[in-house]
Amino acid sequence: MKTLKGIETYGCFHLGHDEAFARKLYASLIADDEVSGDSVITIDLVKREDRVPFPQGLRHCSYEQLALNVQLITKGVFKHLNLEI
């Protein structure tokens, strides 16, 4: 989130070690690739190797889109872990 002090990270979803699942879920998020007038937050896709973060994607969204994306992520992770899809 962009603040007066700069960019602040305030939330993180660990999507597991299945990179294909993480990329598919990230691609399904409701967001824009470019900054728009409603953009207030970014959702980053980050791959970690030996605890070193490597940015893989950056999407911009509004608060309303963020709320929907939290639902999509929660449902997607639940299904992936419990239904093995």
XYZ file of N, CA and C in Angstrom:
255
model
N 0.838 -1.160 0.000
C 0.000 0.000 0.000
C 0.893 1.236 0.000
N 0.551 2.208 -0.821
C 1.326 3.440 -0.875
C 0.867 4.365 0.246
N 1.812 4.815 1.055
C 1.519 5.717 2.159
C 2.415 6.943 2.052
N 2.267 7.865 2.971
C 3.120 9.057 2.984
C 4.588 8.696 3.217
N 4.826 7.578 3.892
C 6.181 7.127 4.176
C 6.748 6.230 3.087
N 5.950 5.907 2.081
C 6.394 5.029 0.997
C 5.501 3.804 0.902
N 6.032 2.747 0.310
C 5.284 1.505 0.134
C 5.358 0.686 1.421
N 4.193 0.260 1.895
C 4.101 -0.562 3.102
C 3.443 -1.892 2.763
N 4.051 -2.983 3.191
C 3.450 -4.297 3.048
C 2.667 -4.569 4.316
N 1.398 -4.946 4.159
C 0.613 -5.216 5.359
C -0.088 -6.568 5.329
N 0.045 -7.298 4.268
C -0.584 -8.608 4.216
C 0.148 -9.509 3.244
N 0.044 -10.803 3.499
C 0.735 -11.760 2.648
C -0.022 -13.082 2.685
N -0.202 -13.692 1.526
C -0.787 -15.017 1.426
C 0.305 -15.971 0.965
N 0.522 -17.017 1.728
C 1.452 -18.051 1.291
C 0.641 -19.057 0.495
N 0.943 -19.189 -0.784
C 0.160 -20.050 -1.660
C 0.743 -21.447 -1.799
N 1.780 -21.749 -1.055
C 2.357 -23.078 -1.085
C 3.503 -23.176 -2.070
N 3.871 -24.418 -2.377
C 5.044 -24.670 -3.217
C 4.689 -25.084 -4.638
N 3.416 -25.108 -4.960
C 2.963 -25.472 -6.294
C 2.921 -24.206 -7.150
N 3.986 -23.975 -7.905
C 4.105 -22.736 -8.675
C 3.005 -22.597 -9.725
N 2.628 -23.693 -10.356
C 1.565 -23.638 -11.370
C 0.246 -23.189 -10.738
N -0.075 -23.727 -9.558
C -1.283 -23.307 -8.851
C -1.220 -21.823 -8.508
N -0.089 -21.372 -7.978
C 0.048 -19.967 -7.578
C -0.115 -19.034 -8.776
N 0.482 -19.376 -9.885
C 0.370 -18.532 -11.084
C -1.057 -18.516 -11.637
N -1.725 -19.660 -11.611
C -3.101 -19.735 -12.099
C -4.024 -18.900 -11.209
N -3.865 -19.029 -9.913
C -4.681 -18.257 -8.980
C -4.408 -16.758 -9.140
N -3.150 -16.392 -9.243
C -2.775 -14.979 -9.410
C -3.377 -14.414 -10.700
N -3.356 -15.178 -11.768
C -3.911 -14.731 -13.048
C -5.425 -14.544 -12.972
N -6.089 -15.230 -12.046
C -7.543 -15.133 -11.930
C -8.002 -13.928 -11.103
N -7.074 -13.229 -10.471
C -7.453 -12.099 -9.626
C -8.044 -10.957 -10.440
N -8.944 -10.231 -9.803
C -9.603 -9.095 -10.431
C -8.730 -7.873 -10.163
N -7.988 -7.455 -11.178
C -7.044 -6.352 -11.018
C -6.626 -5.864 -12.395
N -5.874 -4.781 -12.411
C -5.389 -4.198 -13.657
C -3.865 -4.289 -13.713
N -3.351 -4.446 -14.912
C -1.899 -4.460 -15.081
C -1.318 -3.051 -15.024
N -2.152 -2.060 -15.289
C -1.721 -0.656 -15.276
C -2.426 0.090 -14.146
N -1.806 1.145 -13.650
C -2.405 1.979 -12.613
C -3.615 2.701 -13.200
N -4.710 2.725 -12.443
C -5.901 3.460 -12.861
C -6.281 4.434 -11.747
N -7.304 5.232 -11.987
C -7.742 6.203 -10.998
C -8.221 5.574 -9.706
N -8.718 4.343 -9.784
C -9.214 3.632 -8.602
C -8.132 2.833 -7.892
N -6.955 2.738 -8.476
C -5.883 1.920 -7.892
C -5.420 2.507 -6.569
N -5.494 1.690 -5.533
C -5.036 2.126 -4.220
C -4.067 1.124 -3.590
N -3.975 -0.040 -4.225
C -3.136 -1.081 -3.635
C -2.629 -1.996 -4.739
N -1.499 -2.619 -4.504
C -0.977 -3.588 -5.463
C -0.986 -4.975 -4.830
N -1.143 -5.943 -5.687
C -1.009 -7.338 -5.279
C 0.176 -7.881 -6.058
N 1.189 -8.286 -5.333
C 2.429 -8.759 -5.950
C 2.495 -10.282 -5.881
N 2.984 -10.882 -6.935
C 3.294 -12.309 -6.924
C 4.800 -12.410 -6.714
N 5.179 -13.050 -5.619
C 6.599 -13.130 -5.254
C 6.980 -14.589 -5.057
N 8.035 -14.993 -5.734
C 8.584 -16.344 -5.566
C 9.781 -16.217 -4.631
N 9.861 -17.113 -3.674
C 10.992 -17.075 -2.726
C 11.880 -18.295 -2.930
N 13.151 -18.031 -2.998
C 14.155 -19.091 -3.067
C 15.189 -18.815 -1.998
N 15.338 -19.746 -1.074
C 16.240 -19.566 0.069
C 15.938 -18.258 0.798
N 14.649 -17.991 0.979
C 14.126 -16.809 1.673
C 14.413 -15.487 0.956
N 14.899 -15.554 -0.267
C 15.145 -14.347 -1.062
C 13.936 -14.139 -1.975
N 13.292 -12.943 -1.896
C 12.102 -12.704 -2.726
C 12.467 -12.309 -4.156
N 11.752 -12.915 -5.115
C 11.915 -12.578 -6.522
C 10.548 -12.174 -7.072
N 10.336 -10.887 -7.347
C 9.036 -10.445 -7.868
C 8.718 -11.120 -9.201
N 7.478 -11.630 -9.324
C 7.045 -12.313 -10.534
C 5.901 -11.581 -11.228
N 5.200 -10.710 -10.497
C 4.080 -9.991 -11.079
C 3.606 -8.877 -10.173
N 2.914 -7.915 -10.760
C 2.397 -6.767 -10.021
C 1.058 -6.383 -10.632
N 0.002 -6.389 -9.832
C -1.339 -6.021 -10.300
C -1.865 -4.904 -9.415
N -2.638 -3.996 -9.981
C -3.191 -2.858 -9.264
C -4.685 -3.066 -9.070
N -5.193 -2.725 -7.871
C -6.626 -2.879 -7.661
C -7.171 -1.844 -6.690
N -8.497 -1.741 -6.707
C -9.225 -0.861 -5.801
C -9.525 -1.632 -4.511
N -10.074 -0.924 -3.536
C -10.455 -1.607 -2.300
C -11.519 -2.669 -2.559
N -12.460 -2.369 -3.451
C -13.514 -3.323 -3.772
C -12.927 -4.574 -4.437
N -11.996 -4.369 -5.361
C -11.343 -5.508 -6.009
C -10.532 -6.309 -5.001
N -9.876 -5.630 -4.070
C -9.103 -6.320 -3.040
C -9.996 -7.247 -2.232
N -11.176 -6.762 -1.849
C -12.107 -7.592 -1.076
C -12.484 -8.854 -1.863
N -12.783 -8.695 -3.147
C -13.119 -9.852 -3.983
C -11.923 -10.784 -4.133
N -10.731 -10.216 -4.255
C -9.532 -11.035 -4.418
C -9.216 -11.845 -3.168
N -9.462 -11.275 -1.990
C -9.256 -12.040 -0.754
C -10.181 -13.252 -0.751
N -11.418 -13.069 -1.204
C -12.350 -14.194 -1.308
C -11.842 -15.230 -2.309
N -11.400 -14.776 -3.486
C -10.890 -15.703 -4.504
C -9.687 -16.488 -4.004
N -8.774 -15.811 -3.333
C -7.570 -16.470 -2.820
C -7.949 -17.487 -1.753
N -8.817 -17.095 -0.825
C -9.218 -17.993 0.255
C -9.908 -19.241 -0.282
N -10.846 -19.052 -1.200
C -11.535 -20.195 -1.801
C -10.573 -21.071 -2.592
N -9.691 -20.434 -3.367
C -8.750 -21.187 -4.186
C -7.793 -22.020 -3.358
N -7.251 -21.441 -2.296
C -6.318 -22.172 -1.442
C -7.055 -23.296 -0.708
N -8.257 -23.022 -0.216
C -9.038 -24.053 0.469
C -9.270 -25.250 -0.455
N -9.731 -24.964 -1.662
C -9.977 -26.056 -2.617
C -8.699 -26.818 -2.925
N -7.624 -26.089 -3.158
C -6.352 -26.724 -3.520
C -5.863 -27.639 -2.401
N -5.986 -27.196 -1.165
C -5.475 -27.982 -0.049
C -6.399 -29.118 0.363
N -7.698 -28.911 0.209
C -8.654 -29.905 0.706
C -9.225 -30.821 -0.364
N -9.286 -30.347 -1.585
C -9.884 -31.148 -2.645
C -8.845 -31.653 -3.645
N -7.604 -31.225 -3.452
C -6.494 -31.633 -4.315
C -6.808 -31.467 -5.787
N -7.208 -30.233 -6.152
C -7.492 -29.956 -7.573
C -6.276 -29.369 -8.242
